[in-house]
Tab-separated table of N, CA and C and ligand atoms in Angstrom:
chain	number	residue	atom	x	y	z
A	1	MET	N	56.620	49.681	-14.913
A	1	MET	CA	55.274	49.599	-14.333
A	1	MET	C	55.373	49.041	-12.927
A	2	THR	N	54.678	49.680	-12.001
A	2	THR	CA	54.668	49.206	-10.609
A	2	THR	C	53.540	48.190	-10.465
A	3	LEU	N	53.862	47.049	-9.860
A	3	LEU	CA	52.831	46.012	-9.710
A	3	LEU	C	52.226	46.060	-8.311
A	4	THR	N	50.903	46.207	-8.274
A	4	THR	CA	50.192	46.141	-6.988
A	4	THR	C	49.921	44.666	-6.733
A	5	PRO	N	49.495	44.278	-5.530
A	5	PRO	CA	49.215	42.852	-5.251
A	5	PRO	C	48.178	42.255	-6.198
A	6	PHE	N	47.272	43.070	-6.724
A	6	PHE	CA	46.261	42.547	-7.639
A	6	PHE	C	46.790	42.379	-9.060
A	7	MET	N	47.969	42.867	-9.330
A	7	MET	CA	48.516	42.816	-10.692
A	7	MET	C	49.880	42.148	-10.641
A	8	MET	N	49.908	40.895	-10.265
A	8	MET	CA	51.173	40.221	-10.080
A	8	MET	C	51.866	39.884	-11.395
A	9	SER	N	51.162	40.110	-12.491
A	9	SER	CA	51.803	39.905	-13.781
A	9	SER	C	51.580	41.160	-14.610
A	10	ASP	N	52.560	41.497	-15.393
A	10	ASP	CA	52.373	42.675	-16.256
A	10	ASP	C	51.827	42.272	-17.619
A	11	LYS	N	51.631	40.959	-17.828
A	11	LYS	CA	51.036	40.513	-19.089
A	11	LYS	C	49.545	40.840	-19.071
A	12	LYS	N	49.047	41.382	-20.188
A	12	LYS	CA	47.609	41.700	-20.279
A	12	LYS	C	46.787	40.418	-20.292
A	13	ASP	N	47.092	39.512	-21.204
A	13	ASP	CA	46.366	38.259	-21.358
A	13	ASP	C	47.268	37.320	-22.098
A	14	SER	N	47.617	36.226	-21.428
A	14	SER	CA	48.572	35.310	-22.028
A	14	SER	C	47.961	34.462	-23.128
A	15	ARG	N	46.576	34.380	-23.188
A	15	ARG	CA	45.935	33.533	-24.198
A	15	ARG	C	45.849	34.307	-25.497
A	16	ASP	N	46.627	33.875	-26.415
A	16	ASP	CA	46.803	34.602	-27.660
A	16	ASP	C	45.517	34.640	-28.484
A	17	GLY	N	44.878	35.787	-28.558
A	17	GLY	CA	43.699	35.960	-29.404
A	17	GLY	C	42.413	35.372	-28.841
A	18	GLU	N	42.521	34.702	-27.711
A	18	GLU	CA	41.293	34.114	-27.145
A	18	GLU	C	40.556	35.176	-26.349
A	19	SER	N	39.182	35.172	-26.456
A	19	SER	CA	38.414	36.064	-25.592
A	19	SER	C	37.903	35.225	-24.435
A	20	SER	N	37.701	35.874	-23.319
A	20	SER	CA	37.236	35.093	-22.166
A	20	SER	C	35.745	35.307	-21.971
A	21	VAL	N	35.039	34.229	-21.719
A	21	VAL	CA	33.600	34.276	-21.446
A	21	VAL	C	33.357	33.612	-20.102
A	22	LEU	N	32.789	34.371	-19.196
A	22	LEU	CA	32.478	33.779	-17.893
A	22	LEU	C	31.002	33.408	-17.886
A	23	THR	N	30.725	32.202	-17.492
A	23	THR	CA	29.317	31.787	-17.426
A	23	THR	C	28.942	31.522	-15.972
A	24	LYS	N	27.760	31.959	-15.641
A	24	LYS	CA	27.232	31.713	-14.295
A	24	LYS	C	26.090	30.724	-14.426
A	25	THR	N	26.142	29.698	-13.635
A	25	THR	CA	25.039	28.743	-13.634
A	25	THR	C	24.083	29.121	-12.520
A	26	ARG	N	22.814	29.382	-12.889
A	26	ARG	CA	21.800	29.732	-11.878
A	26	ARG	C	21.254	28.442	-11.272
A	27	THR	N	21.442	28.287	-10.007
A	27	THR	CA	20.921	27.098	-9.335
A	27	THR	C	19.570	27.434	-8.728
A	28	ARG	N	18.524	26.852	-9.295
A	28	ARG	CA	17.160	27.103	-8.815
A	28	ARG	C	16.783	26.052	-7.778
A	29	THR	N	16.305	26.494	-6.647
A	29	THR	CA	15.891	25.550	-5.608
A	29	THR	C	14.543	24.939	-5.998
A	30	GLN	N	14.492	23.628	-6.074
A	30	GLN	CA	13.260	22.924	-6.439
A	30	GLN	C	12.537	22.490	-5.165
A	31	ARG	N	11.332	23.036	-4.976
A	31	ARG	CA	10.542	22.579	-3.843
A	31	ARG	C	9.714	21.382	-4.287
A	32	PRO	N	9.523	20.398	-3.398
A	32	PRO	CA	8.730	19.236	-3.801
A	32	PRO	C	7.284	19.655	-4.013
A	33	PRO	N	6.574	19.032	-4.974
A	33	PRO	CA	5.170	19.390	-5.181
A	33	PRO	C	4.329	19.026	-3.960
A	34	LEU	N	3.277	19.810	-3.725
A	34	LEU	CA	2.409	19.552	-2.573
A	34	LEU	C	1.066	19.000	-3.053
A	35	TYR	N	0.450	18.244	-2.177
A	35	TYR	CA	-0.821	17.584	-2.500
A	35	TYR	C	-1.886	17.923	-1.465
A	36	LYS	N	-3.080	18.289	-1.978
A	36	LYS	CA	-4.214	18.573	-1.100
A	36	LYS	C	-4.893	17.250	-0.762
A	37	VAL	N	-5.220	17.064	0.485
A	37	VAL	CA	-6.032	15.902	0.876
A	37	VAL	C	-7.466	16.399	1.045
A	38	LEU	N	-8.378	15.752	0.314
A	38	LEU	CA	-9.783	16.164	0.290
A	38	LEU	C	-10.659	15.126	0.968
A	39	LEU	N	-11.629	15.620	1.704
A	39	LEU	CA	-12.630	14.748	2.303
A	39	LEU	C	-13.938	14.995	1.571
A	40	LEU	N	-14.639	13.913	1.226
A	40	LEU	CA	-15.887	14.031	0.446
A	40	LEU	C	-17.108	13.730	1.307
A	41	ASN	N	-18.178	14.414	1.016
A	41	ASN	CA	-19.428	14.176	1.752
A	41	ASN	C	-20.117	12.903	1.264
A	42	ASP	N	-20.905	12.329	2.141
A	42	ASP	CA	-21.828	11.255	1.761
A	42	ASP	C	-23.002	11.353	2.722
A	43	ASP	N	-24.037	10.562	2.467
A	43	ASP	CA	-25.265	10.679	3.275
A	43	ASP	C	-25.284	9.768	4.494
A	44	TYR	N	-24.283	8.914	4.657
A	44	TYR	CA	-24.371	7.854	5.672
A	44	TYR	C	-23.356	7.935	6.805
A	45	THR	N	-22.148	8.430	6.527
A	45	THR	CA	-21.132	8.472	7.588
A	45	THR	C	-21.583	9.440	8.688
A	46	PRO	N	-21.598	8.993	9.943
A	46	PRO	CA	-22.022	9.885	11.029
A	46	PRO	C	-21.064	11.077	11.191
A	47	MET	N	-21.645	12.210	11.498
A	47	MET	CA	-20.850	13.431	11.693
A	47	MET	C	-19.755	13.236	12.748
A	48	GLU	N	-20.091	12.557	13.848
A	48	GLU	CA	-19.118	12.364	14.945
A	48	GLU	C	-17.932	11.523	14.472
A	49	PHE	N	-18.207	10.583	13.549
A	49	PHE	CA	-17.123	9.750	13.036
A	49	PHE	C	-16.148	10.605	12.223
A	50	VAL	N	-16.683	11.502	11.414
A	50	VAL	CA	-15.834	12.376	10.580
A	50	VAL	C	-15.001	13.310	11.479
A	51	VAL	N	-15.632	13.834	12.505
A	51	VAL	CA	-14.915	14.708	13.450
A	51	VAL	C	-13.768	13.921	14.094
A	52	HIS	N	-14.054	12.697	14.478
A	52	HIS	CA	-13.024	11.843	15.093
A	52	HIS	C	-11.861	11.583	14.120
A	53	VAL	N	-12.184	11.318	12.868
A	53	VAL	CA	-11.160	11.076	11.835
A	53	VAL	C	-10.244	12.300	11.694
A	54	LEU	N	-10.864	13.468	11.673
A	54	LEU	CA	-10.085	14.709	11.486
A	54	LEU	C	-9.178	14.985	12.688
A	55	GLU	N	-9.655	14.659	13.877
A	55	GLU	CA	-8.831	14.832	15.079
A	55	GLU	C	-7.686	13.817	15.083
A	56	ARG	N	-8.038	12.583	14.783
A	56	ARG	CA	-7.091	11.471	14.888
A	56	ARG	C	-5.978	11.503	13.842
A	57	PHE	N	-6.338	11.753	12.575
A	57	PHE	CA	-5.341	11.638	11.500
A	57	PHE	C	-4.784	12.969	11.014
A	58	PHE	N	-5.447	14.065	11.393
A	58	PHE	CA	-4.962	15.362	10.900
A	58	PHE	C	-4.578	16.309	12.037
A	59	GLY	N	-4.623	15.805	13.260
A	59	GLY	CA	-4.173	16.578	14.421
A	59	GLY	C	-4.964	17.852	14.655
A	60	LEU	N	-6.226	17.843	14.251
A	60	LEU	CA	-7.040	19.052	14.439
A	60	LEU	C	-7.692	19.042	15.828
A	61	SER	N	-7.953	20.234	16.339
A	61	SER	CA	-8.691	20.359	17.599
A	61	SER	C	-10.134	19.948	17.316
A	62	HIS	N	-10.894	19.717	18.373
A	62	HIS	CA	-12.295	19.321	18.188
A	62	HIS	C	-13.059	20.408	17.422
A	63	ALA	N	-12.799	21.668	17.782
A	63	ALA	CA	-13.497	22.798	17.135
A	63	ALA	C	-13.145	22.896	15.647
A	64	GLN	N	-11.853	22.761	15.318
A	64	GLN	CA	-11.410	22.803	13.907
A	64	GLN	C	-12.005	21.631	13.137
A	65	ALA	N	-11.987	20.449	13.762
A	65	ALA	CA	-12.497	19.238	13.118
A	65	ALA	C	-14.001	19.377	12.844
A	66	PHE	N	-14.717	19.913	13.813
A	66	PHE	CA	-16.166	20.084	13.651
A	66	PHE	C	-16.456	21.062	12.517
A	67	GLU	N	-15.686	22.122	12.459
A	67	GLU	CA	-15.861	23.163	11.428
A	67	GLU	C	-15.630	22.587	10.024
A	68	ILE	N	-14.558	21.822	9.858
A	68	ILE	CA	-14.246	21.231	8.543
A	68	ILE	C	-15.295	20.187	8.167
A	69	MET	N	-15.714	19.382	9.162
A	69	MET	CA	-16.763	18.377	8.896
A	69	MET	C	-18.025	19.072	8.367
A	70	LEU	N	-18.396	20.201	8.994
A	70	LEU	CA	-19.602	20.930	8.574
A	70	LEU	C	-19.443	21.512	7.169
A	71	THR	N	-18.224	21.972	6.838
A	71	THR	CA	-17.948	22.488	5.490
A	71	THR	C	-18.148	21.378	4.461
A	72	VAL	N	-17.617	20.193	4.753
A	72	VAL	CA	-17.782	19.054	3.839
A	72	VAL	C	-19.265	18.711	3.703
A	73	HIS	N	-19.944	18.672	4.826
A	73	HIS	CA	-21.377	18.331	4.847
A	73	HIS	C	-22.187	19.313	3.989
A	74	LYS	N	-21.848	20.591	4.070
A	74	LYS	CA	-22.624	21.622	3.354
A	74	LYS	C	-22.184	21.806	1.912
A	75	LYS	N	-20.865	21.754	1.673
A	75	LYS	CA	-20.346	22.079	0.330
A	75	LYS	C	-20.021	20.856	-0.523
A	76	GLY	N	-19.980	19.680	0.104
A	76	GLY	CA	-19.700	18.475	-0.668
A	76	GLY	C	-18.288	17.957	-0.512
A	77	LEU	N	-17.353	18.874	-0.250
A	77	LEU	CA	-15.962	18.463	-0.004
A	77	LEU	C	-15.187	19.618	0.617
A	78	ALA	N	-14.030	19.311	1.173
A	78	ALA	CA	-13.144	20.359	1.695
A	78	ALA	C	-11.713	19.836	1.717
A	79	VAL	N	-10.785	20.763	1.624
A	79	VAL	CA	-9.368	20.422	1.777
A	79	VAL	C	-9.107	20.315	3.279
A	80	VAL	N	-8.567	19.195	3.706
A	80	VAL	CA	-8.305	19.028	5.134
A	80	VAL	C	-6.836	19.228	5.493
A	81	GLY	N	-5.985	19.287	4.448
A	81	GLY	CA	-4.568	19.543	4.694
A	81	GLY	C	-3.794	19.493	3.395
A	82	VAL	N	-2.564	20.020	3.430
A	82	VAL	CA	-1.678	20.021	2.267
A	82	VAL	C	-0.341	19.421	2.705
A	83	PHE	N	0.106	18.393	1.964
A	83	PHE	CA	1.263	17.609	2.392
A	83	PHE	C	2.140	17.210	1.199
A	84	SER	N	3.302	16.655	1.505
A	84	SER	CA	4.136	16.032	0.468
A	84	SER	C	3.366	14.817	-0.067
A	85	TYR	N	3.796	14.306	-1.201
A	85	TYR	CA	3.111	13.155	-1.810
A	85	TYR	C	2.999	11.983	-0.822
A	86	GLU	N	4.116	11.648	-0.207
A	86	GLU	CA	4.156	10.466	0.673
A	86	GLU	C	3.243	10.628	1.883
A	87	VAL	N	3.257	11.825	2.488
A	87	VAL	CA	2.419	12.056	3.677
A	87	VAL	C	0.944	12.060	3.284
A	88	ALA	N	0.618	12.717	2.156
A	88	ALA	CA	-0.773	12.769	1.691
A	88	ALA	C	-1.290	11.354	1.420
A	89	GLU	N	-0.457	10.550	0.749
A	89	GLU	CA	-0.826	9.172	0.414
A	89	GLU	C	-1.101	8.360	1.687
A	90	THR	N	-0.268	8.558	2.692
A	90	THR	CA	-0.436	7.852	3.969
A	90	THR	C	-1.735	8.266	4.659
A	91	LYS	N	-2.017	9.567	4.695
A	91	LYS	CA	-3.254	10.068	5.334
A	91	LYS	C	-4.485	9.481	4.637
A	92	VAL	N	-4.473	9.508	3.297
A	92	VAL	CA	-5.609	8.974	2.539
A	92	VAL	C	-5.805	7.488	2.870
A	93	ALA	N	-4.718	6.740	2.883
A	93	ALA	CA	-4.795	5.298	3.170
A	93	ALA	C	-5.309	5.063	4.593
A	94	GLN	N	-4.836	5.858	5.558
A	94	GLN	CA	-5.269	5.701	6.954
A	94	GLN	C	-6.774	5.971	7.092
A	95	VAL	N	-7.243	7.060	6.457
A	95	VAL	CA	-8.665	7.426	6.552
A	95	VAL	C	-9.529	6.364	5.877
A	96	MET	N	-9.123	5.946	4.667
A	96	MET	CA	-9.911	4.957	3.914
A	96	MET	C	-9.980	3.625	4.666
A	97	ASP	N	-8.869	3.233	5.252
A	97	ASP	CA	-8.820	1.962	5.984
A	97	ASP	C	-9.684	2.032	7.252
A	98	PHE	N	-9.575	3.154	7.965
A	98	PHE	CA	-10.345	3.346	9.201
A	98	PHE	C	-11.853	3.355	8.898
A	99	ALA	N	-12.239	4.054	7.827
A	99	ALA	CA	-13.655	4.124	7.429
A	99	ALA	C	-14.168	2.731	7.032
A	100	ARG	N	-13.361	2.024	6.268
A	100	ARG	CA	-13.752	0.678	5.809
A	100	ARG	C	-13.932	-0.270	7.002
A	101	ARG	N	-12.985	-0.198	7.947
A	101	ARG	CA	-13.071	-1.071	9.130
A	101	ARG	C	-14.323	-0.782	9.958
A	102	HIS	N	-14.802	0.458	9.899
A	102	HIS	CA	-16.027	0.821	10.632
A	102	HIS	C	-17.272	0.781	9.732
A	103	GLN	N	-17.074	0.295	8.533
A	103	GLN	CA	-18.171	0.120	7.562
A	103	GLN	C	-18.908	1.419	7.238
A	104	HIS	N	-18.133	2.493	7.115
A	104	HIS	CA	-18.694	3.772	6.677
A	104	HIS	C	-18.169	4.059	5.265
A	105	PRO	N	-19.004	4.692	4.430
A	105	PRO	CA	-18.596	4.923	3.034
A	105	PRO	C	-17.744	6.183	2.822
A	106	LEU	N	-17.228	6.748	3.889
A	106	LEU	CA	-16.421	7.971	3.824
A	106	LEU	C	-15.302	7.855	2.782
A	107	GLN	N	-15.182	8.880	1.952
A	107	GLN	CA	-14.160	8.896	0.902
A	107	GLN	C	-13.168	10.032	1.134
A	108	CYS	N	-11.902	9.691	0.924
A	108	CYS	CA	-10.814	10.666	1.083
A	108	CYS	C	-9.902	10.508	-0.126
A	109	THR	N	-9.546	11.622	-0.754
A	109	THR	CA	-8.684	11.562	-1.942
A	109	THR	C	-7.602	12.634	-1.856
A	110	MET	N	-6.691	12.609	-2.823
A	110	MET	CA	-5.645	13.632	-2.865
A	110	MET	C	-5.525	14.166	-4.285
A	111	GLU	N	-5.097	15.411	-4.406
A	111	GLU	CA	-4.807	15.954	-5.740
A	111	GLU	C	-3.663	16.953	-5.656
A	112	LYS	N	-2.901	17.034	-6.746
A	112	LYS	CA	-1.750	17.921	-6.786
A	112	LYS	C	-2.224	19.365	-6.651
A	113	GLU	N	-1.505	20.124	-5.834
A	113	GLU	CA	-1.925	21.513	-5.575
A	113	GLU	C	-1.691	22.403	-6.787
B	201	TYC	N1	-23.349	14.113	5.489
B	201	TYC	C1	-23.074	13.273	6.647
B	201	TYC	C2	-24.312	13.189	7.520
B	201	TYC	O1	-25.226	13.983	7.374
B	201	TYC	C3	-21.902	13.814	7.467
B	201	TYC	C4	-20.603	13.823	6.726
B	201	TYC	C5	-19.776	14.911	6.816
B	201	TYC	C6	-20.208	12.705	5.985
B	201	TYC	C7	-18.547	14.932	6.160
B	201	TYC	C8	-18.983	12.701	5.311
B	201	TYC	O2	-16.954	13.809	4.791
B	201	TYC	C9	-18.176	13.806	5.415
B	201	TYC	N2	-24.325	12.240	8.434
């Protein structure tokens, strides 16, 4: 028998009676869960204050901030952004602290997407 480079041995299978099983492990990429940050309407927080909050903590333009503020005002709540747990938690804490310091009842919460 002539041996090609791929057949460096003429033995069929040196493992006596053993069958070979090849297993492939599928590695699934796990993306971190995302969290929606929600702003809630109330009757007392001034519209301009909410617009300012959205510009300051969510990096929105004045026009985007005004639009989202109006959605909250009309519908009761709106998603203002989607973030990792840690970032969402920080945004909620920043908004709640800022509102409290200005004595406005504005509420901001987060929920898993
Ligand atoms: N409803 C408030 C008002 O009429 C405005 C407002 C908008 C308050 C959005 C909270 O998340 C809010 N002054």
